[in-house]
PDB file of C-alpha atoms in Angstrom:
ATOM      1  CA  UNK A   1     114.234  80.766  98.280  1.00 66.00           C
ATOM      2  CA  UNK A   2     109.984  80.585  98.447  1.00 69.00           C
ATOM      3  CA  UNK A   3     109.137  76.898  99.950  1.00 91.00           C
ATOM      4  CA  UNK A   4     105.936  77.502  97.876  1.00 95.00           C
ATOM      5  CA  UNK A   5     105.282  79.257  95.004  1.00 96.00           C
ATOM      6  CA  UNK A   6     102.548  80.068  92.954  1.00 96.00           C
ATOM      7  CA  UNK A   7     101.580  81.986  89.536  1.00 96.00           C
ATOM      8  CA  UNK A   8     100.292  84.556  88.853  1.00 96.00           C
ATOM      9  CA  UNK A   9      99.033  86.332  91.760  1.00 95.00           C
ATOM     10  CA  UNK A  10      96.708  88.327  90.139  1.00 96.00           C
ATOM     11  CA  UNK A  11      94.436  86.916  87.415  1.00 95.00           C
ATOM     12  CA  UNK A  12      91.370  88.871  86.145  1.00 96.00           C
ATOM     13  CA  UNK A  13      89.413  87.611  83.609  1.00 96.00           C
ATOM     14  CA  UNK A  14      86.164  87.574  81.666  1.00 96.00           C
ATOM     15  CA  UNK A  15      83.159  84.361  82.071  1.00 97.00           C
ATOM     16  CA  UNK A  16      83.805  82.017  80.090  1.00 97.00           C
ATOM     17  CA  UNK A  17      87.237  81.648  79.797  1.00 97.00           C
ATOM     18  CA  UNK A  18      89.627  79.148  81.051  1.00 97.00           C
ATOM     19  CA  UNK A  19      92.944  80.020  82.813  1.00 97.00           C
ATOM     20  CA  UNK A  20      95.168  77.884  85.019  1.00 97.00           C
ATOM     21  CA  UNK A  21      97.536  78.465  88.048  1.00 97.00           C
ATOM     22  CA  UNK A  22     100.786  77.078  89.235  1.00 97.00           C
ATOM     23  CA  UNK A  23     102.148  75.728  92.058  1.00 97.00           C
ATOM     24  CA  UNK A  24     105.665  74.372  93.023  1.00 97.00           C
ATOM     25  CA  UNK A  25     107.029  73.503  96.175  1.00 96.00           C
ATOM     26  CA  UNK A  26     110.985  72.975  96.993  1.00 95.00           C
ATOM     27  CA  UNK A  27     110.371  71.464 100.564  1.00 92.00           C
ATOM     28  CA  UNK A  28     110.541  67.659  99.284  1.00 91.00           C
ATOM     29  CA  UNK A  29     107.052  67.296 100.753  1.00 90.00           C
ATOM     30  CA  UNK A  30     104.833  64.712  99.153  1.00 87.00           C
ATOM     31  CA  UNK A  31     101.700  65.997  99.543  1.00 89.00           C
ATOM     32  CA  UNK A  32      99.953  69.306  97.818  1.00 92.00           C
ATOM     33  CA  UNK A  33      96.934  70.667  98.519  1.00 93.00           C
ATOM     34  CA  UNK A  34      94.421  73.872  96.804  1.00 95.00           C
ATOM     35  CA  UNK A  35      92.525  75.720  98.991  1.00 94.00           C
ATOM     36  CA  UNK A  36      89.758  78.945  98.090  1.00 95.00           C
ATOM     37  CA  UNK A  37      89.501  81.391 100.393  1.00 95.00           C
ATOM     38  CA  UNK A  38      85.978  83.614  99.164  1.00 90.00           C
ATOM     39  CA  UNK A  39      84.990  87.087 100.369  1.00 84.00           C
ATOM     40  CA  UNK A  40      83.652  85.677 103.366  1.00 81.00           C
ATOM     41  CA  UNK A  41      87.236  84.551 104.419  1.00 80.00           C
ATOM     42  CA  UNK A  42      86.252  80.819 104.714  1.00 85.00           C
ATOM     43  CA  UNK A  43      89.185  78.953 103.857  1.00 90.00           C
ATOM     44  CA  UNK A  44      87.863  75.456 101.868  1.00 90.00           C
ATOM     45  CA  UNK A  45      90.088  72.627 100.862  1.00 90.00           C
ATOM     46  CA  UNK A  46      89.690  71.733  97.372  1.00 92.00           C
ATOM     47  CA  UNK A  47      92.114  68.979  96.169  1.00 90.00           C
ATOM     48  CA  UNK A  48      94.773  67.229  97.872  1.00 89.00           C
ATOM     49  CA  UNK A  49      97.600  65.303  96.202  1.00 89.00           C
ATOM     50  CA  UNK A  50     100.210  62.120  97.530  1.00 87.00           C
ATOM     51  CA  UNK A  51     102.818  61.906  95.717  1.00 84.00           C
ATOM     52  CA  UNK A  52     101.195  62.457  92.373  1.00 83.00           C
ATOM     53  CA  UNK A  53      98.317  60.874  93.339  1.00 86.00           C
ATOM     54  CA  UNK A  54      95.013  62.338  94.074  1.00 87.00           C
ATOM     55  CA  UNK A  55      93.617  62.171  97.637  1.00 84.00           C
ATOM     56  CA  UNK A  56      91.001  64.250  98.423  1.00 81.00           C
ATOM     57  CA  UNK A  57      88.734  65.966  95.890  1.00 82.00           C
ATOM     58  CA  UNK A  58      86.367  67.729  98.005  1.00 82.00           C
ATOM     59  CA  UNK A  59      83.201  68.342  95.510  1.00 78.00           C
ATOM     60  CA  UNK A  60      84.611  70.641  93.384  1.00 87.00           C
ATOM     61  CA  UNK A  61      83.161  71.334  90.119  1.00 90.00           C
ATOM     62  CA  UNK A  62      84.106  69.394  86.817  1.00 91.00           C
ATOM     63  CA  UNK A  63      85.519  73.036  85.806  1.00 95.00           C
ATOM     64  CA  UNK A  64      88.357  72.628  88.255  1.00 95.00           C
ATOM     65  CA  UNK A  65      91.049  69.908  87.136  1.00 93.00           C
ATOM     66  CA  UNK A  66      94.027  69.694  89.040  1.00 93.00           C
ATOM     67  CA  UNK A  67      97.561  68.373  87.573  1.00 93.00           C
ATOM     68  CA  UNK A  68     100.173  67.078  89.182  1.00 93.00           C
ATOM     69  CA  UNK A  69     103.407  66.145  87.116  1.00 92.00           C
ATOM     70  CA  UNK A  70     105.571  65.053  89.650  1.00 92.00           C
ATOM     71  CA  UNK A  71     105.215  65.375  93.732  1.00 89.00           C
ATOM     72  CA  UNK A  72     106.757  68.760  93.303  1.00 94.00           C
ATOM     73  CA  UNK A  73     104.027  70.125  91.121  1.00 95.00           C
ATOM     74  CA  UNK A  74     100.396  70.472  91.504  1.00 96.00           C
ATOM     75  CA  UNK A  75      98.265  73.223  89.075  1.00 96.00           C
ATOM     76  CA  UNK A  76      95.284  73.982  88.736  1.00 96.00           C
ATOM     77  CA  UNK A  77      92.999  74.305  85.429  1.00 96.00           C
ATOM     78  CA  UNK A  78      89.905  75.903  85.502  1.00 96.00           C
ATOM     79  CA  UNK A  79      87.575  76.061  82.698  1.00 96.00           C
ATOM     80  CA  UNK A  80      84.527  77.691  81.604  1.00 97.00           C
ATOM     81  CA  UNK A  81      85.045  80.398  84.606  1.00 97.00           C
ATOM     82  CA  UNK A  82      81.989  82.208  86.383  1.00 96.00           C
ATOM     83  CA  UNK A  83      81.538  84.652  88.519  1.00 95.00           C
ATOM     84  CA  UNK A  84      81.651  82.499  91.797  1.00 93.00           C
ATOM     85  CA  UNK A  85      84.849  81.659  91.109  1.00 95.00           C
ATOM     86  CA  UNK A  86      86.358  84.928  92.203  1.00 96.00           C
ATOM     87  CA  UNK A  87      88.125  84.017  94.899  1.00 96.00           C
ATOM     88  CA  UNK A  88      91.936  83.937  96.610  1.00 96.00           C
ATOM     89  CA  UNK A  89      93.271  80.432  95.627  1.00 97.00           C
ATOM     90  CA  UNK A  90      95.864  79.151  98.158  1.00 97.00           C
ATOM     91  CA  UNK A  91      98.264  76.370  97.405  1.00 96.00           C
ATOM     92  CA  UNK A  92      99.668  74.207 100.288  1.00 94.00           C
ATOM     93  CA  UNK A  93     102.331  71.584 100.869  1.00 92.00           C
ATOM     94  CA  UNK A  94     102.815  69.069 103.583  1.00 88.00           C
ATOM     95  CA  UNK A  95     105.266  66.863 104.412  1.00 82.00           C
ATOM     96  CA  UNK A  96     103.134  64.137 104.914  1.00 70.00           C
ATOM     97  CA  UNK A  97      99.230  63.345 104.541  1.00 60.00           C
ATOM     98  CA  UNK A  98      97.678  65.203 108.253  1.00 59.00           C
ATOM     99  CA  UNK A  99      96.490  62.005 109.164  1.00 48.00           C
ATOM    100  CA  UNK A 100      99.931  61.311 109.828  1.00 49.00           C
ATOM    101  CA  UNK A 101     103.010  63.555 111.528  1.00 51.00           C
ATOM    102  CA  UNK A 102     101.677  66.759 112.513  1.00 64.00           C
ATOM    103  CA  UNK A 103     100.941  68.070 109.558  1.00 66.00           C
ATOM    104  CA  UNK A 104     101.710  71.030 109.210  1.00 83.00           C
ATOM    105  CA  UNK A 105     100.836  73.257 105.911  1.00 88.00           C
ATOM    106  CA  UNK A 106     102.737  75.659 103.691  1.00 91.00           C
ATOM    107  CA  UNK A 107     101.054  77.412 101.617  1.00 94.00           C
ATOM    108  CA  UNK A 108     102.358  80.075  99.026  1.00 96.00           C
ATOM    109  CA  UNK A 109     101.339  83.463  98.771  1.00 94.00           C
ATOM    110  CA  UNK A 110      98.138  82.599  96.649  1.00 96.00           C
ATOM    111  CA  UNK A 111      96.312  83.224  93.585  1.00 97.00           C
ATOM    112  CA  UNK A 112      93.898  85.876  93.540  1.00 96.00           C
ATOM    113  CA  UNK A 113      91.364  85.416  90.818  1.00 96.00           C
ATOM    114  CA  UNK A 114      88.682  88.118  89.811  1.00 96.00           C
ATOM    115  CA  UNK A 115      86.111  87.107  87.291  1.00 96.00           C
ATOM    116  CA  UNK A 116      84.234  89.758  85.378  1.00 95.00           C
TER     117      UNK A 116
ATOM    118  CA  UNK B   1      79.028  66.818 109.871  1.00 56.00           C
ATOM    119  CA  UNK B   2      81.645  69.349 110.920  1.00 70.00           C
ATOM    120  CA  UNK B   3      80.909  72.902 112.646  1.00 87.00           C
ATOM    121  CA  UNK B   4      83.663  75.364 114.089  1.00 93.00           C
ATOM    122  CA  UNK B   5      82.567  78.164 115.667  1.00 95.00           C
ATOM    123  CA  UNK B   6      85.034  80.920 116.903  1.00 96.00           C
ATOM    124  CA  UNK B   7      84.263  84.857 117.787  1.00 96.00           C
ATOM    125  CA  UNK B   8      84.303  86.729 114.775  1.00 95.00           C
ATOM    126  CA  UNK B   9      86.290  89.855 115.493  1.00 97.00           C
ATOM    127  CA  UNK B  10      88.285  90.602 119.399  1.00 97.00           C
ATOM    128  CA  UNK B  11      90.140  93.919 120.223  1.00 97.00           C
ATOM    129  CA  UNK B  12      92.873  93.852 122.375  1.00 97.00           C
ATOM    130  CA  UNK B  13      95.092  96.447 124.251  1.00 97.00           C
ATOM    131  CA  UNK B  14      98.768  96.341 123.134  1.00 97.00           C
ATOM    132  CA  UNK B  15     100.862  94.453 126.012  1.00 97.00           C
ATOM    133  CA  UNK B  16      97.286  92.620 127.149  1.00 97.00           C
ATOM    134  CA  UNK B  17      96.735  88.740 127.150  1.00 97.00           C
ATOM    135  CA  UNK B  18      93.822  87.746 125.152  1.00 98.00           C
ATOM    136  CA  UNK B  19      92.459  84.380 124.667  1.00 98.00           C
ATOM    137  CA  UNK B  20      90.736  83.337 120.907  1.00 98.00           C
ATOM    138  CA  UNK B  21      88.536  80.507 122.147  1.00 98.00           C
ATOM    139  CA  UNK B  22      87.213  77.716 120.024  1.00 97.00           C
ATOM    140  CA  UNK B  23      84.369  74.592 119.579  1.00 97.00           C
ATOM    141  CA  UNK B  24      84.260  72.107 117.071  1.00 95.00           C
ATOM    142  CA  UNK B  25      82.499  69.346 115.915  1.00 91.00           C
ATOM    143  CA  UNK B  26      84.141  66.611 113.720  1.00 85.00           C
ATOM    144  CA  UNK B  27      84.260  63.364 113.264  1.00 80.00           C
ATOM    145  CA  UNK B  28      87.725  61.416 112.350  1.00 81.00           C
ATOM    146  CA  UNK B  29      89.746  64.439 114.884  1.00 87.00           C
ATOM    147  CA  UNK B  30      93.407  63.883 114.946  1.00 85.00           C
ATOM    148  CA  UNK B  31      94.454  67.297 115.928  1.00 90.00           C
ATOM    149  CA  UNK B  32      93.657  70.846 116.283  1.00 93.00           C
ATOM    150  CA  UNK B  33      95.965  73.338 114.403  1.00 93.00           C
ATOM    151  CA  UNK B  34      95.855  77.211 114.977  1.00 95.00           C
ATOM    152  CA  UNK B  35      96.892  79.381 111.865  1.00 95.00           C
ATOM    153  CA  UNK B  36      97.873  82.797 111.964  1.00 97.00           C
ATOM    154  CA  UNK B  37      96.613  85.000 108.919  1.00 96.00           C
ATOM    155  CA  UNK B  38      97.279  88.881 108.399  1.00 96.00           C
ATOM    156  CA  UNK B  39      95.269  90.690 105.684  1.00 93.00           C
ATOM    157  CA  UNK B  40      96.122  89.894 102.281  1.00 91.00           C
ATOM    158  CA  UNK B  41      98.798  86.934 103.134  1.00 93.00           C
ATOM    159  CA  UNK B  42      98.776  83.636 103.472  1.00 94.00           C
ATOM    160  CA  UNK B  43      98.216  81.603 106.753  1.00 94.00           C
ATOM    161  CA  UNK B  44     100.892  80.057 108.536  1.00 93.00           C
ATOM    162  CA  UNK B  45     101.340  77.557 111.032  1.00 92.00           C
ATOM    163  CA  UNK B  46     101.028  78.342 114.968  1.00 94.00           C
ATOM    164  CA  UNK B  47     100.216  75.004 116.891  1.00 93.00           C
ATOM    165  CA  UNK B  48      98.927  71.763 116.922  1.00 91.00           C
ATOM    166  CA  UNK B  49      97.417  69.947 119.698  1.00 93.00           C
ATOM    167  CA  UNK B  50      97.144  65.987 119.852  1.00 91.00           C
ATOM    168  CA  UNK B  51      96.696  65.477 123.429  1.00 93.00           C
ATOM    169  CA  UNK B  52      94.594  67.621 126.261  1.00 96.00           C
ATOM    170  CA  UNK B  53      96.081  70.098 127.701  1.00 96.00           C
ATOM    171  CA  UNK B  54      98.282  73.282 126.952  1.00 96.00           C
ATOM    172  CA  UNK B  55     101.289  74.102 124.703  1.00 94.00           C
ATOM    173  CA  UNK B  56     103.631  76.687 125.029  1.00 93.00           C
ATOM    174  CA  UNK B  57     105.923  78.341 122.537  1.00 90.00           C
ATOM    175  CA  UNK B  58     106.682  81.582 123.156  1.00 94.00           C
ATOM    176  CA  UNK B  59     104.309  84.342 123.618  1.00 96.00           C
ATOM    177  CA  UNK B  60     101.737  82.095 122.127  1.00 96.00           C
ATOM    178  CA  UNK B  61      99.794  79.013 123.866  1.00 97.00           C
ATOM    179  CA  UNK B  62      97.011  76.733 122.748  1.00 97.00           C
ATOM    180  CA  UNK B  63      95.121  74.436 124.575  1.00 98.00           C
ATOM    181  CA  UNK B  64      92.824  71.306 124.019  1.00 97.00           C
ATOM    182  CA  UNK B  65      90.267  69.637 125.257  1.00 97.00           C
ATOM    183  CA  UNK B  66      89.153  66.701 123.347  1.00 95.00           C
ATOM    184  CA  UNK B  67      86.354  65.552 125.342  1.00 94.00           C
ATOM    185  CA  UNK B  68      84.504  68.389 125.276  1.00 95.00           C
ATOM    186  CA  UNK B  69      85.984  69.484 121.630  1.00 95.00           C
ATOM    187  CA  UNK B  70      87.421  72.508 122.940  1.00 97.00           C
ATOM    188  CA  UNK B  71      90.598  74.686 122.498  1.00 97.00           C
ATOM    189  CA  UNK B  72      92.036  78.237 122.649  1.00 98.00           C
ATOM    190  CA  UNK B  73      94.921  80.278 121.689  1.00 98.00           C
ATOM    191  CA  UNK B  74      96.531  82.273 124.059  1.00 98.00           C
ATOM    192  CA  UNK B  75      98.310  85.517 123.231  1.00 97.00           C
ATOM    193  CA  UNK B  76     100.501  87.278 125.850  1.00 97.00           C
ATOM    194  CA  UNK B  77     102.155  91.000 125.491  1.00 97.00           C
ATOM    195  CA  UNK B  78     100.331  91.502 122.751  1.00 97.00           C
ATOM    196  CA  UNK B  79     101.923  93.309 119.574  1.00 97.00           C
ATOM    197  CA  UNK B  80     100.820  95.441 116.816  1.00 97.00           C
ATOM    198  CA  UNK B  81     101.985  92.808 114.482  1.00 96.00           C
ATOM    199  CA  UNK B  82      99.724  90.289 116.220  1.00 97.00           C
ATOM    200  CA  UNK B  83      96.634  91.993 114.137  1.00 97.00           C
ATOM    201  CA  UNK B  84      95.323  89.506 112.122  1.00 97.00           C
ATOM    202  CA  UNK B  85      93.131  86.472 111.883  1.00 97.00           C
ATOM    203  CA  UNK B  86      93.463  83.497 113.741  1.00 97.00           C
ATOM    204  CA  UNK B  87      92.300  80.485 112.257  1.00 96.00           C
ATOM    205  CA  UNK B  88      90.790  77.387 114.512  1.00 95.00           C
ATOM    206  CA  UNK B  89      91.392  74.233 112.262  1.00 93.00           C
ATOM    207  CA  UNK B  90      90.440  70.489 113.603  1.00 92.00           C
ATOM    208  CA  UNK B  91      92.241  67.801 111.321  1.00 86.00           C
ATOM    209  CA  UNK B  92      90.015  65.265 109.915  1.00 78.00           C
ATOM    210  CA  UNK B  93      91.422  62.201 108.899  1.00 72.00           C
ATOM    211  CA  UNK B  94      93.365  63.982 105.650  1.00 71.00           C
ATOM    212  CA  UNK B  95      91.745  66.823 105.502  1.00 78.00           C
ATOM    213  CA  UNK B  96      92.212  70.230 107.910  1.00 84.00           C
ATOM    214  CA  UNK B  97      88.521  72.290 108.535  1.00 86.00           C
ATOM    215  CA  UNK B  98      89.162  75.834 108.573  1.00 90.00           C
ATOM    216  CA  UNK B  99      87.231  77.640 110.874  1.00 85.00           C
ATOM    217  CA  UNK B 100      86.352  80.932 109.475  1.00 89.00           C
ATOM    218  CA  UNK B 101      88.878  82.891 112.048  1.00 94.00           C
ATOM    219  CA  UNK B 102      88.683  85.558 114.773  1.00 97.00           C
ATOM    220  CA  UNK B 103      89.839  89.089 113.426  1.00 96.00           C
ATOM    221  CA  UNK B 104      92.244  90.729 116.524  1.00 98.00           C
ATOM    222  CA  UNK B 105      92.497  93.981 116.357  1.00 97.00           C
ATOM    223  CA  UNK B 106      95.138  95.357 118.909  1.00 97.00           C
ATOM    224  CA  UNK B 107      94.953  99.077 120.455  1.00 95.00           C
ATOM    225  CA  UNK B 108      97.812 101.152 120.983  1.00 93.00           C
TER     226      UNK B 108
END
């Protein structure tokens, strides 16, 4: 069973358009996070959820909307894409907020996105 | 502000010890994680260091040094299967800081 999964893996698409990406986790954990990792390898938090609730939102763009449903779920909508966008998106679980317990994150395989 | 800074790329003789050393800068610390991540996967989780000094598990050790914002990750008989980036991550209050990683290549 994947602890964390994510959909699709592969995304290309044109400027402009909008396109969203899953993520589930079956670890219980309360918290989610997103993460980009861009050509250059940095690895940048984006969003972090608690329980449905949003925690960090780390200057992101208005483009990027995140969604959780329940503490299991946490997508991610992105509209009006550009070019800078292209990036591997990683999604992450904990099983509580890193300020507390050690934690430690899960992520799934990501999301690599390629905008044309 | 925060600021990791790591060596960008180490080679390493299979067998070898190498050490992946590691500065930061943050404010609201809480920990120090190291993340393993091999080409076209996704990290996961080595170590985390709360307190100074070193942890063990395995073949793989990381220190800390709060004070001076220090750590490093120690690899011993190094594997082929340990090529890949290593990731030096403070924790900062909610958040971790990904450093941008040290690629290892190992040698036959």
């Amino acid at each position: 069973d994947t602890a964390v999964s994510q959909t699709p893996k592969y995304l290309v698409t044109q400027m402009g358009n909008d396109k969203s990406i899953k993520c589930e986790q079956n670890l219980g954990h309360d918290t989610m996070y997103w993460y980009k990792q861009d050509s250059k390898k940095f690895l940048k938090i984006m969003f972090s959820y608690n329980n449905k609730e949003l925690i960090i939102n780390e200057t992101v763009p208005n483009r990027f909307s995140p969604k959780s449903p329940d503490k299991a779920h946490l997508n991610l909508h992105i509209n009006s894409l550009e070019l800078g966008d292209s990036a591997v998106y990683f999604c992450a679980s904990s099983q509580e907020g890193l300020a507390g317990g050690d934690g430690e994150l899960f992520f799934g395989e990501g999301s690599r996105l390629t905008v044309l | 502000g925060q600021n990791i800074d790591q060596p960008t790329e180490m080679t390493a003789t299979e067998g070898a010890i190498v050490q992946i050393n590691c500065t930061y800068q943050t404010s609201g610390f809480n920990g120090l994680f190291w993340y393993q991540q091999h080409a076209g996967e996704a990290p996961t989780f080595l170590s985390y260091n709360v307190l100074d000094g070193l942890e063990e598990k395995g073949r793989f050790s990381s220190f800390l040094s709060r004070s001076k914002g220090y750590s490093y990750l120690l690899l011993k008989e190094l594997q082929m299967k340990d090529s890949a980036s290593y990731l030096c991550a403070p924790g900062n209050g909610d958040k971790i800081i990904f450093g941008k990683g040290t690629r290892l290549h190992i040698l036959p």
